[in-house]
JSON list of C-alpha atoms in Angstrom, two decimals:
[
{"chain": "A", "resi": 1, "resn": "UNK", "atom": "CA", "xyz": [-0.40, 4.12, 7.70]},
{"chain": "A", "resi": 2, "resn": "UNK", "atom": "CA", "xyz": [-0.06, 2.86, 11.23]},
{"chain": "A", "resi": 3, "resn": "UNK", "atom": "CA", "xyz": [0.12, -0.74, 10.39]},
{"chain": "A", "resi": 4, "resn": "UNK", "atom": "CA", "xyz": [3.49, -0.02, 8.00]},
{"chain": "A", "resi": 5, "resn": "UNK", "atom": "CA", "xyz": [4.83, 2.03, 10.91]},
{"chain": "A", "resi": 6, "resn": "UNK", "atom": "CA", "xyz": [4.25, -0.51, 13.19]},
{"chain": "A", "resi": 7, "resn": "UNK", "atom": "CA", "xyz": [5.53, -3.30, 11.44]},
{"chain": "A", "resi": 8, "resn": "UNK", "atom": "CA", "xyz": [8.67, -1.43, 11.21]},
{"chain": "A", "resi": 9, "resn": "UNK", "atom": "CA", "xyz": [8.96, -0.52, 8.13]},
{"chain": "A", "resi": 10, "resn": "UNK", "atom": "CA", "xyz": [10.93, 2.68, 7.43]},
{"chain": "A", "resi": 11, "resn": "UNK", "atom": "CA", "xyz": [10.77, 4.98, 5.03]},
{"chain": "A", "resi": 12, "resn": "UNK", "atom": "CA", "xyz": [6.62, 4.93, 5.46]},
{"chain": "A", "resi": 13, "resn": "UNK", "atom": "CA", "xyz": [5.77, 7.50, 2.55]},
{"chain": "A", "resi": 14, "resn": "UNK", "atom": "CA", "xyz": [2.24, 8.48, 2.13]},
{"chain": "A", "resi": 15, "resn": "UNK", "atom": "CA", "xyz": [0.95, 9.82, -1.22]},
{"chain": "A", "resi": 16, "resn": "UNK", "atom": "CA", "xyz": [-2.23, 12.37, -1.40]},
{"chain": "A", "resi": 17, "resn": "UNK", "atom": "CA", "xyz": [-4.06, 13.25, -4.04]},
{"chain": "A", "resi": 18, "resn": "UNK", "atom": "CA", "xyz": [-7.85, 14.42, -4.22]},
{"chain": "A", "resi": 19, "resn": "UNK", "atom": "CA", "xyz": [-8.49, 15.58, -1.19]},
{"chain": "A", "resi": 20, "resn": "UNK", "atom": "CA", "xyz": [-5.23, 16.36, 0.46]},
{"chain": "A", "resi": 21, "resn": "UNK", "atom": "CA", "xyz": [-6.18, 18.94, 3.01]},
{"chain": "A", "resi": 22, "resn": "UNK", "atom": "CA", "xyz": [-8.19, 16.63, 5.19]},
{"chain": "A", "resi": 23, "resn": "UNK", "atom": "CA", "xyz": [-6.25, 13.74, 4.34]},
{"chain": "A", "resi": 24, "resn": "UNK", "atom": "CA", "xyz": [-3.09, 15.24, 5.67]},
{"chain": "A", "resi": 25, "resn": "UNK", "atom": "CA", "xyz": [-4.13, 16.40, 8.79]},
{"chain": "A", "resi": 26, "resn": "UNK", "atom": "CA", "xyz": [-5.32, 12.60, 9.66]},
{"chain": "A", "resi": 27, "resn": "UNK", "atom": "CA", "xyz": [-1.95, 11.62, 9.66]},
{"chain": "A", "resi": 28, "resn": "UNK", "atom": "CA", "xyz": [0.33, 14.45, 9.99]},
{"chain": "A", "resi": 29, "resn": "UNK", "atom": "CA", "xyz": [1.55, 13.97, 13.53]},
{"chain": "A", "resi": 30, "resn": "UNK", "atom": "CA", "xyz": [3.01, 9.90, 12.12]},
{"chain": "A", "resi": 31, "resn": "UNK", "atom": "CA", "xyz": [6.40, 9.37, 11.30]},
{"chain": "A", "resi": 32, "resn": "UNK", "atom": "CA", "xyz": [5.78, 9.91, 7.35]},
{"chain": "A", "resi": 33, "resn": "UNK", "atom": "CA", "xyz": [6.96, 11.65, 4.36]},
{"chain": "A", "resi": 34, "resn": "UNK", "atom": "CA", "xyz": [3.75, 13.04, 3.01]},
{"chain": "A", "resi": 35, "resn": "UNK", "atom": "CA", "xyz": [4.05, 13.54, -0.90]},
{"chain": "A", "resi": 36, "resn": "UNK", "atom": "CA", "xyz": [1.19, 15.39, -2.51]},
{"chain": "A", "resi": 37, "resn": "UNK", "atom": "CA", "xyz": [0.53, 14.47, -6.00]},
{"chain": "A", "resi": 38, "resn": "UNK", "atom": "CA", "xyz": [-0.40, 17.29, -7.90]},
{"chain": "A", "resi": 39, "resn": "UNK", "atom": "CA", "xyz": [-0.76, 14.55, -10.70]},
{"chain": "A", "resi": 40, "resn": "UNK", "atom": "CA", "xyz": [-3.51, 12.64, -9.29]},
{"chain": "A", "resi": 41, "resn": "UNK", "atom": "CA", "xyz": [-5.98, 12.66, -11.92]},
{"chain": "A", "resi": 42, "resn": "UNK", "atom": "CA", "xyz": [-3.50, 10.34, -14.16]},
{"chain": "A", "resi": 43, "resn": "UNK", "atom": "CA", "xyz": [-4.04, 7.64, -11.30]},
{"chain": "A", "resi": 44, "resn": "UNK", "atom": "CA", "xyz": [-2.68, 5.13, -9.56]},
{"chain": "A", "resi": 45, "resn": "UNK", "atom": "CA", "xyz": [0.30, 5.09, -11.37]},
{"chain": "A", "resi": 46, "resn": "UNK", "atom": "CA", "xyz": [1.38, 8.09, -10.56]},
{"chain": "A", "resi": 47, "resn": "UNK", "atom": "CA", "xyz": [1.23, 8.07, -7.23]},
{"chain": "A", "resi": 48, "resn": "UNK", "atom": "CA", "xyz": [3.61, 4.97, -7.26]},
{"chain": "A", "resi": 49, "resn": "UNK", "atom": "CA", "xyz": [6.30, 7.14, -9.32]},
{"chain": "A", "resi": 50, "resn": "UNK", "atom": "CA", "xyz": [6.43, 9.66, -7.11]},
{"chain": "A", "resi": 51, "resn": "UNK", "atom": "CA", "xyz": [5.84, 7.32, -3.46]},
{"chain": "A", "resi": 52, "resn": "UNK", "atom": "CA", "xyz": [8.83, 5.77, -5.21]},
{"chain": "A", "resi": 53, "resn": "UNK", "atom": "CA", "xyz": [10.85, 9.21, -6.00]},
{"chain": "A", "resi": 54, "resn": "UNK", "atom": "CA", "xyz": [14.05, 9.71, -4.01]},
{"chain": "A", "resi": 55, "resn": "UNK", "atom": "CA", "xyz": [14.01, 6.22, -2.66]},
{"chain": "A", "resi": 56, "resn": "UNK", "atom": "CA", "xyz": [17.01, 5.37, -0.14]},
{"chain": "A", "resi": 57, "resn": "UNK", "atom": "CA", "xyz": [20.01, 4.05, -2.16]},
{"chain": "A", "resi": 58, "resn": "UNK", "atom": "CA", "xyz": [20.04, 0.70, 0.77]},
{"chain": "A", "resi": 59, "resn": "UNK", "atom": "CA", "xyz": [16.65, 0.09, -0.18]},
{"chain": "A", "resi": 60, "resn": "UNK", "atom": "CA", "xyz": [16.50, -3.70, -0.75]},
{"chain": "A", "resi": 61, "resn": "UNK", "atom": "CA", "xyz": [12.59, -3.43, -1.88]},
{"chain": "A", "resi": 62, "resn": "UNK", "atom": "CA", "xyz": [9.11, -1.61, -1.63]},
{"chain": "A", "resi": 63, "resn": "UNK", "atom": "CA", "xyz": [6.38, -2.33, -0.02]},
{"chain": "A", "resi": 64, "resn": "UNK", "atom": "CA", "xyz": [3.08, -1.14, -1.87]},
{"chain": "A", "resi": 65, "resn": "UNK", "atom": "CA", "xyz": [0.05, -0.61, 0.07]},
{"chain": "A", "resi": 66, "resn": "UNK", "atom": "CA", "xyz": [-3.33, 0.90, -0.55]},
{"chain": "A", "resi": 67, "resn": "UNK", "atom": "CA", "xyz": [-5.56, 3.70, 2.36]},
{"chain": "A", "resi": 68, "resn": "UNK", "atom": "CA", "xyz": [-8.68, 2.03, 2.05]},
{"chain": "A", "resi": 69, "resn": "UNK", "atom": "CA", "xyz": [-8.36, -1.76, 3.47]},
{"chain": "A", "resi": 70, "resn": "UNK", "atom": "CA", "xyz": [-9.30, -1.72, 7.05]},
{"chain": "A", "resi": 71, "resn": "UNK", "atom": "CA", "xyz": [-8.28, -5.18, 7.84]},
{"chain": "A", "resi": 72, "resn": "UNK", "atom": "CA", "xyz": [-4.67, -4.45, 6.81]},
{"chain": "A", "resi": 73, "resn": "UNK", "atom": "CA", "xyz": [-2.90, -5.20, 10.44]},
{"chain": "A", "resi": 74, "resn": "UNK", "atom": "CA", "xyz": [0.94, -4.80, 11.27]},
{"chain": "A", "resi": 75, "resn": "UNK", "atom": "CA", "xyz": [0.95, -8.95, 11.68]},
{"chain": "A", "resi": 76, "resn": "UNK", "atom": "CA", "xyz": [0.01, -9.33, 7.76]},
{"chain": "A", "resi": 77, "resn": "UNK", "atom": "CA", "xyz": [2.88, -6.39, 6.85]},
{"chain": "A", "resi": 78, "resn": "UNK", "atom": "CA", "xyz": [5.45, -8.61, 8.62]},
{"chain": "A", "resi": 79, "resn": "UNK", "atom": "CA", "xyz": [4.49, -11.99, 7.11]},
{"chain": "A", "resi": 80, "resn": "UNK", "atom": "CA", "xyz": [5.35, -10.01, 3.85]},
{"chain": "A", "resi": 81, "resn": "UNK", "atom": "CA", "xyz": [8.86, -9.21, 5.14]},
{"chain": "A", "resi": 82, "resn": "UNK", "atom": "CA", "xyz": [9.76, -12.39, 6.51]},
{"chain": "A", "resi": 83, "resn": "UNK", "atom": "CA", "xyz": [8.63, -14.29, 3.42]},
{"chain": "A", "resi": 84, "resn": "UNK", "atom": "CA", "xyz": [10.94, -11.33, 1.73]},
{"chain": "A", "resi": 85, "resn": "UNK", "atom": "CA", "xyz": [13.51, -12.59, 3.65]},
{"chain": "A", "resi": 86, "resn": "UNK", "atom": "CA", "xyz": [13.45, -15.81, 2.99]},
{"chain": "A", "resi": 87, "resn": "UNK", "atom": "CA", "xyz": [13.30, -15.09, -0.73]},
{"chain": "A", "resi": 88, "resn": "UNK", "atom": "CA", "xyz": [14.94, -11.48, -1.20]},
{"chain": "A", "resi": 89, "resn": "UNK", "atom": "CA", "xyz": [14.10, -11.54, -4.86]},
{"chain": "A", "resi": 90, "resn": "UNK", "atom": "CA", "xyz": [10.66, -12.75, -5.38]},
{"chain": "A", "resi": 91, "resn": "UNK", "atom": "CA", "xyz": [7.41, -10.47, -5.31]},
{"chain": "A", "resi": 92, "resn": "UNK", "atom": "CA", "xyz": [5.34, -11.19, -2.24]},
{"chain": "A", "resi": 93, "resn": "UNK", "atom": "CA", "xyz": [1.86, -9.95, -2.56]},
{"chain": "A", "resi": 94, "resn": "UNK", "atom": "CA", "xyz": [-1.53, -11.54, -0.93]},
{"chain": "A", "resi": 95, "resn": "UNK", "atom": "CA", "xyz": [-4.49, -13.31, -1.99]},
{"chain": "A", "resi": 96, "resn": "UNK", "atom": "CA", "xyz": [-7.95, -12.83, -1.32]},
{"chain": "A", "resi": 97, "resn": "UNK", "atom": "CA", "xyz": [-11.33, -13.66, -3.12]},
{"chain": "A", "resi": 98, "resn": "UNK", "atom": "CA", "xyz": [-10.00, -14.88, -6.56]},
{"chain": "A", "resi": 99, "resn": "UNK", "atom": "CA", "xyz": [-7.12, -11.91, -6.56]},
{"chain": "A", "resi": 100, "resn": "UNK", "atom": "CA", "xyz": [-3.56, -11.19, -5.78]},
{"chain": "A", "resi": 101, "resn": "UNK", "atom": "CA", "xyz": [-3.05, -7.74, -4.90]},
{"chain": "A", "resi": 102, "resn": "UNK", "atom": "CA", "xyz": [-2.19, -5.42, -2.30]},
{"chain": "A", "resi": 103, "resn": "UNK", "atom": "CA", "xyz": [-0.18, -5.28, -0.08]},
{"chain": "A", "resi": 104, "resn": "UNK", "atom": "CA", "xyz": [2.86, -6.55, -2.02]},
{"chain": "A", "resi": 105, "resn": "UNK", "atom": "CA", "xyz": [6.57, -6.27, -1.52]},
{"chain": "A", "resi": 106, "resn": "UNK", "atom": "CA", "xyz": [8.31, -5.44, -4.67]},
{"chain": "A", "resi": 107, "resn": "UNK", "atom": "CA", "xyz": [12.22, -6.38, -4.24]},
{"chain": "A", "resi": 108, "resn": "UNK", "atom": "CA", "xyz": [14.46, -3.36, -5.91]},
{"chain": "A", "resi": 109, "resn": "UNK", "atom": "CA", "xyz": [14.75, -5.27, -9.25]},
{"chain": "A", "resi": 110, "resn": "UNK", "atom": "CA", "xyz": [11.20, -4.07, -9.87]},
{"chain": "A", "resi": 111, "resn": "UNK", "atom": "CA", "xyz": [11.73, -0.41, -9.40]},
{"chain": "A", "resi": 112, "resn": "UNK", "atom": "CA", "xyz": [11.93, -0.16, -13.38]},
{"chain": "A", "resi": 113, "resn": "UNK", "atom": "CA", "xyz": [8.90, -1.78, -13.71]},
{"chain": "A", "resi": 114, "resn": "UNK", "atom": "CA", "xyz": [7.06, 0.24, -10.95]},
{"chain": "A", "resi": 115, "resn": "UNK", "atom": "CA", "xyz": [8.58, 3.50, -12.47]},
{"chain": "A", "resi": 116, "resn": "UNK", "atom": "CA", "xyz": [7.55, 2.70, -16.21]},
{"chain": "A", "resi": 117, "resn": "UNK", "atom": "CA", "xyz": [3.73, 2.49, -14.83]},
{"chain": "A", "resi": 118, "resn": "UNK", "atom": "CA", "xyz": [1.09, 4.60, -16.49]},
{"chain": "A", "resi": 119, "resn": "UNK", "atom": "CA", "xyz": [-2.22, 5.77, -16.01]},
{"chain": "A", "resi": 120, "resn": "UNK", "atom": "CA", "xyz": [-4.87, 4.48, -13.45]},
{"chain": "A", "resi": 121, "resn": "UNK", "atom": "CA", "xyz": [-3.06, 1.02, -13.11]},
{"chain": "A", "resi": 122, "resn": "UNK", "atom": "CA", "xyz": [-1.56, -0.54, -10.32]},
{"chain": "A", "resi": 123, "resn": "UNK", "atom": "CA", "xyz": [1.02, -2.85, -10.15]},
{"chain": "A", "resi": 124, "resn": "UNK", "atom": "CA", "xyz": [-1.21, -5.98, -11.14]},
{"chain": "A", "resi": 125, "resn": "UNK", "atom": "CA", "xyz": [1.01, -7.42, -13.68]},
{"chain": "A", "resi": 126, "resn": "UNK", "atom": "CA", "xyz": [3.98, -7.62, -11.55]},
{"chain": "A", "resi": 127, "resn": "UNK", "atom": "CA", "xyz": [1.85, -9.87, -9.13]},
{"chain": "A", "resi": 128, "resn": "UNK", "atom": "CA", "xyz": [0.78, -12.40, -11.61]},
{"chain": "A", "resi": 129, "resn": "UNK", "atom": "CA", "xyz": [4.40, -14.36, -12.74]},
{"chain": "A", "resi": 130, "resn": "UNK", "atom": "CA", "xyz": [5.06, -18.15, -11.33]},
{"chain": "A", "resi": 131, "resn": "UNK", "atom": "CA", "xyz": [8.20, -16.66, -8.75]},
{"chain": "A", "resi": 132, "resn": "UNK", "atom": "CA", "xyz": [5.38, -13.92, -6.61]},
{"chain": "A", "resi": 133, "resn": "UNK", "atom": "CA", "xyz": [5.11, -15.82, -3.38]},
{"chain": "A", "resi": 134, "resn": "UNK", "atom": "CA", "xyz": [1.21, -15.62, -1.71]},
{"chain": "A", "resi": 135, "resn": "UNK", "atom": "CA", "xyz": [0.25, -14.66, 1.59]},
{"chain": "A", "resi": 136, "resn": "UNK", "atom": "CA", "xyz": [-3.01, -15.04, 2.54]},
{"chain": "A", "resi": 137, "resn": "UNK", "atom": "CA", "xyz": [-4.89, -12.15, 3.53]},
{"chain": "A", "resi": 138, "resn": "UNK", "atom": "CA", "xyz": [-8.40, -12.61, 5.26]},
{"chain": "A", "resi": 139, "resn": "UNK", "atom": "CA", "xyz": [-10.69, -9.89, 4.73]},
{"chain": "A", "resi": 140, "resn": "UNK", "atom": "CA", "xyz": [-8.16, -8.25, 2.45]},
{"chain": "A", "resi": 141, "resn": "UNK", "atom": "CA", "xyz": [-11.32, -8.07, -0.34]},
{"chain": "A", "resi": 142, "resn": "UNK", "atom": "CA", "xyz": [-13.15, -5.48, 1.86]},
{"chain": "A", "resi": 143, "resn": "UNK", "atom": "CA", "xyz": [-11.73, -1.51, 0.84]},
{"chain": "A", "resi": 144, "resn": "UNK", "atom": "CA", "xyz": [-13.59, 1.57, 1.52]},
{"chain": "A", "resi": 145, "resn": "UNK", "atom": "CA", "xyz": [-14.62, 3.46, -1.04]},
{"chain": "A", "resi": 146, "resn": "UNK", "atom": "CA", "xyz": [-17.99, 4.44, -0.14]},
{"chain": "A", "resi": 147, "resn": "UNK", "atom": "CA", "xyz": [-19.86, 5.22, 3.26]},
{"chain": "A", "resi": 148, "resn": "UNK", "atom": "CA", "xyz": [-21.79, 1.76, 2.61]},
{"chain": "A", "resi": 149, "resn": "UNK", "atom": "CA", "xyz": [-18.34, 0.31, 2.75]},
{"chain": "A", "resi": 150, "resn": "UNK", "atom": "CA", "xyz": [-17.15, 1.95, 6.03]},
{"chain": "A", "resi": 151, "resn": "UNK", "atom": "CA", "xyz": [-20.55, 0.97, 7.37]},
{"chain": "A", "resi": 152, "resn": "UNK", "atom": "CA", "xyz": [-19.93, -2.77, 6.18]},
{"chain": "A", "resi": 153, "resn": "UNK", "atom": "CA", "xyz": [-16.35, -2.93, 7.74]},
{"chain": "A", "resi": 154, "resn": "UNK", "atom": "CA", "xyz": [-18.05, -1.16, 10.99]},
{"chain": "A", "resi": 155, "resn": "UNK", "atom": "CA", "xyz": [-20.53, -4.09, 11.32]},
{"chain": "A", "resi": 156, "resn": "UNK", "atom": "CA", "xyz": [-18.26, -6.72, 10.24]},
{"chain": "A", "resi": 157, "resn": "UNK", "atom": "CA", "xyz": [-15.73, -5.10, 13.47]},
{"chain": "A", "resi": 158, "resn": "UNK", "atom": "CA", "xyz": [-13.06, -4.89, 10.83]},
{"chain": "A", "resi": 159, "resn": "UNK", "atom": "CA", "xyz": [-10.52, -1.42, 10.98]},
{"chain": "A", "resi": 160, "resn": "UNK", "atom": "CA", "xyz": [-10.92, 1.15, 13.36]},
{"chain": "A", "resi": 161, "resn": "UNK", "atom": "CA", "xyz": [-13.72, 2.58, 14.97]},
{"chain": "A", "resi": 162, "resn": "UNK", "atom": "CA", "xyz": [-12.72, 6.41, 13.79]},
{"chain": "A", "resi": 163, "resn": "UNK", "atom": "CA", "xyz": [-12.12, 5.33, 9.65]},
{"chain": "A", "resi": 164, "resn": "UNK", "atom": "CA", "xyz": [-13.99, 7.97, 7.97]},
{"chain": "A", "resi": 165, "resn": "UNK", "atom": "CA", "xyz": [-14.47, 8.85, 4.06]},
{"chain": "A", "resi": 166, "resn": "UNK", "atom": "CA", "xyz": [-12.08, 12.00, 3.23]},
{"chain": "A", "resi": 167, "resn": "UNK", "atom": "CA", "xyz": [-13.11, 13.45, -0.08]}
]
């Protein structure tokens, strides 16, 4: 969350599911709109509907970002905008390993696309066309899901020394 806020972007919209309670009071003193998806059991997708529900009429596109990558910085959020800018209607999402994935910045032509999503899918298809412009994003393959994970990122130095596993 802190790395959206402080890369400026605005509305930062975070979307709980299992696990809620605890999750919410880590952040609940940031600058967010906390959603709580009562639907979480569907997936991934429907946590993008609803991040996406209500979104600003002005908003020229969305940026798409996951909880559990601790080398996510503010400095790799704003690479994403500025190559936005310089291309307002390409997809900009980053490589690392042998993936694209998240982050990405969907431009508002892709809401549709975002909003037709079902089940426990991201938005991987949208990131695979010739026009999605790459970022590179070192140490973007390392996400928490488990307490060996959090250990790994702790030894590697990556994310911050209070991460924790809620849920």
């Amino acid at each position: 969350v802190k790395p959206a806020i402080d890369a400026g972007f605005r509305p930062v919209r975070v979307v709980l599911g299992a696990a809620w309670e605890e999750s919410k009071k880590a952040i609940q003193d940031l600058p967010v709109e906390i959603r709580l998806n009562g639907g979480w059991k569907e997936g991934m997708a429907s946590s993008i509907r609803l991040g996406l529900d209500a979104l600003p009429p002005d908003a020229e596109a969305v940026l798409l970002l996951a909880c559990d990558q601790p080398a996510l910085d503010a400095k790799l959020l704003r690479s994403l905008l500025d190559a936005h800018r310089q291309d307002a209607e390409a997809v900009v999402a980053c490589t690392y390993g042998d993936t694209r994935g998240i982050p990405a910045l969907n431009p508002r032509r892709c809401l549709p696309d975002l909003l037709a999503l079902r089940g426990d899918r991201g938005a991987e298809a949208l990131l695979q066309g010739p026009d999605v412009r790459l970022e590179p994003f070192p140490g973007g393959e390392l996400d928490i899901d488990t307490p060996e994970d959090l250990e790994t990122a702790r030894s590697l130095g990556i994310g911050p020394a209070t991460a924790r596993i809620v849920g």
